[in-house]
PDB file of C-alpha atoms and ligand atoms in Angstrom:
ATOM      1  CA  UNK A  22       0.000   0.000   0.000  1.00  0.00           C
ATOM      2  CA  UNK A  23       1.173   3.274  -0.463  1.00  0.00           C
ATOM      3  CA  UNK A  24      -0.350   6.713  -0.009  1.00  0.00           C
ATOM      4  CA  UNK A  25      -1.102   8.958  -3.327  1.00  0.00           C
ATOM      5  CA  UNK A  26      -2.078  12.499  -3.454  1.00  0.00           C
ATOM      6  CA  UNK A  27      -4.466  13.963  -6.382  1.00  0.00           C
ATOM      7  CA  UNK A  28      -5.081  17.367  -6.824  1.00  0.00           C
ATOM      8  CA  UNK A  29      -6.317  20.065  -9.070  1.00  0.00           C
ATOM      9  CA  UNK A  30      -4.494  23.369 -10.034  1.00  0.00           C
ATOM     10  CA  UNK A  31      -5.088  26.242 -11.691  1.00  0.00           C
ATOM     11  CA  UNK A  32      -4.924  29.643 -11.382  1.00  0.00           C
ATOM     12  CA  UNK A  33      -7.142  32.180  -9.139  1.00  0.00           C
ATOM     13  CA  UNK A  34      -7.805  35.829 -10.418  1.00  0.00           C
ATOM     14  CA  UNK A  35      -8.883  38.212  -7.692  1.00  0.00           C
ATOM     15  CA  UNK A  36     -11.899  39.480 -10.065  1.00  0.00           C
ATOM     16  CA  UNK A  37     -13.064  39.243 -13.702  1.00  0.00           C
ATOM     17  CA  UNK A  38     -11.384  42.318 -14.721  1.00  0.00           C
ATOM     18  CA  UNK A  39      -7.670  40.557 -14.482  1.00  0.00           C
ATOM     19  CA  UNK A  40      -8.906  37.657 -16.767  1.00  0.00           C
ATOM     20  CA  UNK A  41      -7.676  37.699 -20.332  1.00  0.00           C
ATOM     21  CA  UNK A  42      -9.744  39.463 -22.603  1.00  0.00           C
ATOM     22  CA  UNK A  43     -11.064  36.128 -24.001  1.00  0.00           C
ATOM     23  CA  UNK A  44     -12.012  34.583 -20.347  1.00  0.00           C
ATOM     24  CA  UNK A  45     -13.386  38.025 -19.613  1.00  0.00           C
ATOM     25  CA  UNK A  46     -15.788  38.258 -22.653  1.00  0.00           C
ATOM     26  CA  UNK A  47     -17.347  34.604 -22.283  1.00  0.00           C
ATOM     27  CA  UNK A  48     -17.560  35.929 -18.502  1.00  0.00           C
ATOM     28  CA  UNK A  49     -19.599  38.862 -19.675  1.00  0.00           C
ATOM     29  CA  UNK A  50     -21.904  36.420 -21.862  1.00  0.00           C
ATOM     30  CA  UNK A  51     -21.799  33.644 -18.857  1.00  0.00           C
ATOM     31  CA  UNK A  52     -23.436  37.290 -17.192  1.00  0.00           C
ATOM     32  CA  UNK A  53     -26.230  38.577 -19.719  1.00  0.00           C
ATOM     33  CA  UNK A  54     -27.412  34.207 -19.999  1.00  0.00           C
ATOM     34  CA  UNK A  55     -28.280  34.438 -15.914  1.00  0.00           C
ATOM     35  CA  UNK A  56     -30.935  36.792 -17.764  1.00  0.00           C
ATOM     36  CA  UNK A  57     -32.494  33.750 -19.194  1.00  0.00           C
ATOM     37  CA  UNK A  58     -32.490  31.683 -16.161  1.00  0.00           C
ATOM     38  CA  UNK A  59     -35.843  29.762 -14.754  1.00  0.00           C
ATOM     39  CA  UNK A  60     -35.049  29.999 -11.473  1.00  0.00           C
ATOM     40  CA  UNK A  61     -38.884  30.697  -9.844  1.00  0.00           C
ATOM     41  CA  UNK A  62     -37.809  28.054  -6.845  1.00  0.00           C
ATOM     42  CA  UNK A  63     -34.228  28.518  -5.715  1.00  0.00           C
ATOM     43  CA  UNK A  64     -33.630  32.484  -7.281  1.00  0.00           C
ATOM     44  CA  UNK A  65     -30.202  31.279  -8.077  1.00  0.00           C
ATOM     45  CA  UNK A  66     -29.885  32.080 -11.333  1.00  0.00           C
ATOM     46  CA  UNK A  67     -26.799  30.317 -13.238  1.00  0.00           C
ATOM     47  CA  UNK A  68     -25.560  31.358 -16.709  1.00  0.00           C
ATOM     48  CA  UNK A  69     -23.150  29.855 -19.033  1.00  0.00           C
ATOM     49  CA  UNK A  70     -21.666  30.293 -21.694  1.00  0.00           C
ATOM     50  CA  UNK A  71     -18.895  27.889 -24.363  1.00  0.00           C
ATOM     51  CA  UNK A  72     -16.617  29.447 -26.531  1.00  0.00           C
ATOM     52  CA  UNK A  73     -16.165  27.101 -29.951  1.00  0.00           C
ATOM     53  CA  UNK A  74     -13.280  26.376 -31.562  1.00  0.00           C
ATOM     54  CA  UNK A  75     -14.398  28.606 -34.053  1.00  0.00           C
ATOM     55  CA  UNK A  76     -15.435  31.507 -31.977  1.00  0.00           C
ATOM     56  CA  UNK A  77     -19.133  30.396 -32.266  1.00  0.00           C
ATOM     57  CA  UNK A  78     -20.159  31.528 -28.756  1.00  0.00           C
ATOM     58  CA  UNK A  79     -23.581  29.256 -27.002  1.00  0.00           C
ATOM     59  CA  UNK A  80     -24.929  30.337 -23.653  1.00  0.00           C
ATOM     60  CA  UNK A  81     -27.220  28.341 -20.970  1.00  0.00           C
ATOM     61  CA  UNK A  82     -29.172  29.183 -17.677  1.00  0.00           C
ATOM     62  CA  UNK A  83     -30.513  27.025 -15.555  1.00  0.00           C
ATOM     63  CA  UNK A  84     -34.289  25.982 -15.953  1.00  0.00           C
ATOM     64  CA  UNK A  85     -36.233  24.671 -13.086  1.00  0.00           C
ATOM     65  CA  UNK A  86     -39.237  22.779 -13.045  1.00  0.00           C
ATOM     66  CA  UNK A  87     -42.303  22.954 -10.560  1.00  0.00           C
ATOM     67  CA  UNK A  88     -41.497  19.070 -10.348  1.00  0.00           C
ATOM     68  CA  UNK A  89     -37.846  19.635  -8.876  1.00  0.00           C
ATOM     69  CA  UNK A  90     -35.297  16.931 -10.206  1.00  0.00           C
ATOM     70  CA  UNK A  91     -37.025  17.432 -13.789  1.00  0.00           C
ATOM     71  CA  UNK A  92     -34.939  21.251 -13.583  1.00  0.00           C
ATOM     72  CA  UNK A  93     -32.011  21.295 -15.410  1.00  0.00           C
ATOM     73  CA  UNK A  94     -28.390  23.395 -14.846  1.00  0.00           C
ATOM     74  CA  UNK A  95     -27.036  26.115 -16.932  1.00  0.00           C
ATOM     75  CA  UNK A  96     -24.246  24.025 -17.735  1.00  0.00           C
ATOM     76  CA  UNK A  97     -25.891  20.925 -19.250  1.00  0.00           C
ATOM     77  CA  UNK A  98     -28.299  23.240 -21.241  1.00  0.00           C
ATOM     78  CA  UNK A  99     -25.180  24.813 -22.810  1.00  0.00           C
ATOM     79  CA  UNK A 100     -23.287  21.799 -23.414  1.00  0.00           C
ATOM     80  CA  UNK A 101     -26.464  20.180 -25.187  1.00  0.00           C
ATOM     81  CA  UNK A 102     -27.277  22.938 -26.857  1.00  0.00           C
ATOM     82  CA  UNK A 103     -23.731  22.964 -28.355  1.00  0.00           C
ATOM     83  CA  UNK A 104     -24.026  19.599 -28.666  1.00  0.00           C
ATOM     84  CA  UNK A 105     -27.259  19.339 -30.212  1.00  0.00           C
ATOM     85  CA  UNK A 106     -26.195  22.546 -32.951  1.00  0.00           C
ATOM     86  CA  UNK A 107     -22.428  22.060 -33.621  1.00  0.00           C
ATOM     87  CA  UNK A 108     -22.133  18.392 -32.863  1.00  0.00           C
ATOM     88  CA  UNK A 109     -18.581  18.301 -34.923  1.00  0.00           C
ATOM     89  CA  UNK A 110     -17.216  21.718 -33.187  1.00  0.00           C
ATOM     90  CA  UNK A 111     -14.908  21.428 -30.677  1.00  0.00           C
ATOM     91  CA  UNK A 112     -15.557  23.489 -27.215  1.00  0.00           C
ATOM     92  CA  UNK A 113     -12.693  25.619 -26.124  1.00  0.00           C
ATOM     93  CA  UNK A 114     -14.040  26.585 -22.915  1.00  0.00           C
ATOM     94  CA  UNK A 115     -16.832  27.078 -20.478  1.00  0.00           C
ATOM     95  CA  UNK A 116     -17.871  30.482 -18.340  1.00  0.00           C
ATOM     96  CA  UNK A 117     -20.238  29.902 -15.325  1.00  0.00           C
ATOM     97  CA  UNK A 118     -21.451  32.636 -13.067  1.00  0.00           C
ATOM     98  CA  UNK A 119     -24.740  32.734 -10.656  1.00  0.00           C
ATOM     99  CA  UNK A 120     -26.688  35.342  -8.818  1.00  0.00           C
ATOM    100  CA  UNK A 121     -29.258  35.699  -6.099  1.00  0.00           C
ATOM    101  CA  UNK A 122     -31.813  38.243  -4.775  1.00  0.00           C
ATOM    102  CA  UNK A 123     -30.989  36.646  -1.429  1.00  0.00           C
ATOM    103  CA  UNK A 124     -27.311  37.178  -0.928  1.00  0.00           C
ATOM    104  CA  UNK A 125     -24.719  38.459  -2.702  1.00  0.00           C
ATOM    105  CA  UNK A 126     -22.894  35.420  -4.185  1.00  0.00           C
ATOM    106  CA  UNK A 127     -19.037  36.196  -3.473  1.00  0.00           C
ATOM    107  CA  UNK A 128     -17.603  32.642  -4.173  1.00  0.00           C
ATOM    108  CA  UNK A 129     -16.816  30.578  -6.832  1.00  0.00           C
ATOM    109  CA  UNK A 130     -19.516  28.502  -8.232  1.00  0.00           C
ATOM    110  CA  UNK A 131     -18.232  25.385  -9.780  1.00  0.00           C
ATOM    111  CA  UNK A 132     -20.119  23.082 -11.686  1.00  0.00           C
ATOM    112  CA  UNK A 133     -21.938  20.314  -9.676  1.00  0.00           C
ATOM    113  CA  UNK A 134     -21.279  16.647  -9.910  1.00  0.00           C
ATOM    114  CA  UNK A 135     -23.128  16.056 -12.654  1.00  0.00           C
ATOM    115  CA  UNK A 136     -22.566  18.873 -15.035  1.00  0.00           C
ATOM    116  CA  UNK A 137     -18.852  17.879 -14.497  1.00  0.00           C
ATOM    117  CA  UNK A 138     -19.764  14.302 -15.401  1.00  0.00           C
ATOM    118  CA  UNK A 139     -21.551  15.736 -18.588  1.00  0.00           C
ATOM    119  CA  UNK A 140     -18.705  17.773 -19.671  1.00  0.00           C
ATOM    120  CA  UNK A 141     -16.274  15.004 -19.111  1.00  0.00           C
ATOM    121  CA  UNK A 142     -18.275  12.942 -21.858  1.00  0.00           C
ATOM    122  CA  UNK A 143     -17.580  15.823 -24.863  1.00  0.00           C
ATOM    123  CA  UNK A 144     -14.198  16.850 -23.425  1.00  0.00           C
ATOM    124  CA  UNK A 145     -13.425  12.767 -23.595  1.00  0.00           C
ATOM    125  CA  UNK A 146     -14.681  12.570 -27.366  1.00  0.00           C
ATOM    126  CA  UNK A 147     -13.027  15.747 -28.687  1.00  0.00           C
ATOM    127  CA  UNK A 148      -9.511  14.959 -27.171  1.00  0.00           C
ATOM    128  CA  UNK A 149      -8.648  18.629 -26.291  1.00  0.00           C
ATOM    129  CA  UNK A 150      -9.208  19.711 -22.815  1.00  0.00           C
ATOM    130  CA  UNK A 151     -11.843  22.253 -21.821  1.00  0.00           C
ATOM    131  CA  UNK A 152     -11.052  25.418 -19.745  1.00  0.00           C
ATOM    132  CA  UNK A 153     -13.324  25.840 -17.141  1.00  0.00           C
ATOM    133  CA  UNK A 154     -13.911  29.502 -15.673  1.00  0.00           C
ATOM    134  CA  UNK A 155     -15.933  30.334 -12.574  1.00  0.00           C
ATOM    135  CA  UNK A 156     -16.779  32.676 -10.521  1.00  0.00           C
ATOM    136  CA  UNK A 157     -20.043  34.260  -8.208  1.00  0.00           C
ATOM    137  CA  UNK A 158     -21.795  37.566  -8.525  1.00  0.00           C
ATOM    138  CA  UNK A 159     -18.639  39.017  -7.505  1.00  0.00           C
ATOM    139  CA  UNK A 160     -15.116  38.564  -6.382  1.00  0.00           C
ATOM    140  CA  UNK A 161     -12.589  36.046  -7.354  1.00  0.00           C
ATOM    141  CA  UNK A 162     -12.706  33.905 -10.443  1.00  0.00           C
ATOM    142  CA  UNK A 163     -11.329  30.526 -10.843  1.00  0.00           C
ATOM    143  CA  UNK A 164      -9.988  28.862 -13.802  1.00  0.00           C
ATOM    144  CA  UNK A 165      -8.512  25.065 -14.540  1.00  0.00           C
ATOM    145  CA  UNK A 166      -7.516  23.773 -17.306  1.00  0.00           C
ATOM    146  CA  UNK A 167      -9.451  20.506 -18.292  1.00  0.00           C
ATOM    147  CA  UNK A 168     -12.755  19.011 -16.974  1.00  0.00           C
ATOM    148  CA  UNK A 169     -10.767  15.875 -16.343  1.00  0.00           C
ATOM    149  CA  UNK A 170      -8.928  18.009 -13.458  1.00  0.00           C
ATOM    150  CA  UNK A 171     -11.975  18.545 -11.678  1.00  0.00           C
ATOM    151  CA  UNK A 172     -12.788  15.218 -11.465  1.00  0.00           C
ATOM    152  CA  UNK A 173     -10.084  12.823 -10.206  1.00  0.00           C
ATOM    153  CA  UNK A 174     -10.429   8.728 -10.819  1.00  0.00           C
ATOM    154  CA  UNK A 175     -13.457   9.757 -13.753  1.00  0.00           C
ATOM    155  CA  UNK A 176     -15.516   7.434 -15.232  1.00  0.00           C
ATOM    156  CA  UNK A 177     -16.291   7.611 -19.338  1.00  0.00           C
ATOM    157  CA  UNK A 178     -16.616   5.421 -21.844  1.00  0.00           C
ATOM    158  CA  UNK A 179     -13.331   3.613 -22.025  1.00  0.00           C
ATOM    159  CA  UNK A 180     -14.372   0.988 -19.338  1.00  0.00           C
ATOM    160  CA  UNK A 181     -17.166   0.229 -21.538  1.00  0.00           C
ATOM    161  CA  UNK A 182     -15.145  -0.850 -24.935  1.00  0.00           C
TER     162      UNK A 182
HETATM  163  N1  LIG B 225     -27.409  24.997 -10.741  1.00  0.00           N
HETATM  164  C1  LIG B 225     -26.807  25.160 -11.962  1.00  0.00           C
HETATM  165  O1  LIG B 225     -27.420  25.667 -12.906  1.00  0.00           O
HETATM  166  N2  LIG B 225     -25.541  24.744 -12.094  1.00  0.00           N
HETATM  167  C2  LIG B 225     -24.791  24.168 -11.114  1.00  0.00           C
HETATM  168  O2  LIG B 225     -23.675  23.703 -11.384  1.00  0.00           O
HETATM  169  C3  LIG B 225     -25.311  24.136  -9.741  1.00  0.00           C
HETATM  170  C4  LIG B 225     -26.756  24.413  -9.591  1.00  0.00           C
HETATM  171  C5  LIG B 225     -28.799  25.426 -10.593  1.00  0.00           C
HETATM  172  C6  LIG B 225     -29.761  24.291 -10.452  1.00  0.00           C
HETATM  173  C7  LIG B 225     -30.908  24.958  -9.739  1.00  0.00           C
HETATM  174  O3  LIG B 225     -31.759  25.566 -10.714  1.00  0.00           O
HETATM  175  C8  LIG B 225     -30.260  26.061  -8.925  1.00  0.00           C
HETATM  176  O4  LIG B 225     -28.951  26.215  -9.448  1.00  0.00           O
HETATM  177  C9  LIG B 225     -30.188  25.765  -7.441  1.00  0.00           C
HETATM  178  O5  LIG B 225     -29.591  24.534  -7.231  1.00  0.00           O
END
């Protein structure tokens, strides 16, 4: 037996305004999709957007449902969506932001479990790693450099072939 370590890096920007300009844009249109959002039950309204490999840029928000687990993230609408469109186009990288009219939302907001499980799949099949770039309402922003990173021991479709 011997003891292993995994861990993610990546880098952590005080705000959005230090991001490159290209992080910083998707930001702004990870910003103007929380617009969008269906968020009647929990307020928290999520946006997100991909950039394409070819600039093509497709946003999400998060749509909930009166019947709760039948909601779906803003992540998993985008990733479908670009799926569903563009199903040859590589994704570059994903933006996710989320605000509240109950508290100011100061932290990070990483995906959840299973939008990082969802990602995974299309990251997997295209062979290039996705950038992955969150933040709150306000403050710091984090960024990593593959989905795979953000999801240690991962499961995908190369224990099933
Ligand atoms: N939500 C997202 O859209 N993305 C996440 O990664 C976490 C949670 C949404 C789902 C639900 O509409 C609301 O946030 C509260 O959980």
């Amino acid at each position: 037996m011997k003891k292993i370590k995994f861990e993610a890096s990546g880098h952590l920007y005080e705000n959005m305004d230090e991001l490159p300009q290209e992080d910083r844009c998707l930001m702004e249109e990870a910003i103007k999709a929380t617009q969008s959002s269906y968020a009647p039950y929990s307020q928290f309204k999520v946006g997100s957007a991909l950039l394409m490999e070819d600039g093509t840029i497709i946003t999400g928000s998060n749509q909930e449902n009166a019947a709760y687990p039948s909601g779906m993230c803003a992540e998993r609408v985008a990733i479908w969506k670009a799926g569903a469109t563009f199903p040859n186009k590589k994704v570059k990288s994903i933006a996710i932001t989320a605000n509240s009219p109950h508290k100011i939302v100061d932290r990070p907001v990483g995906p959840c479990g299973a939008c990082r499980q969802t990602l995974l799949e299309y990251e997997v099949n295209q062979q290039e790693p996705i950038t992955l770039i969150f933040m709150g309402e306000v403050g710091n922003v984090v960024k990593t450099s593959s989905i795979s990173e953000m999801l240690p021991f991962s499961f995908d479709g190369s224990y099933l072939h």
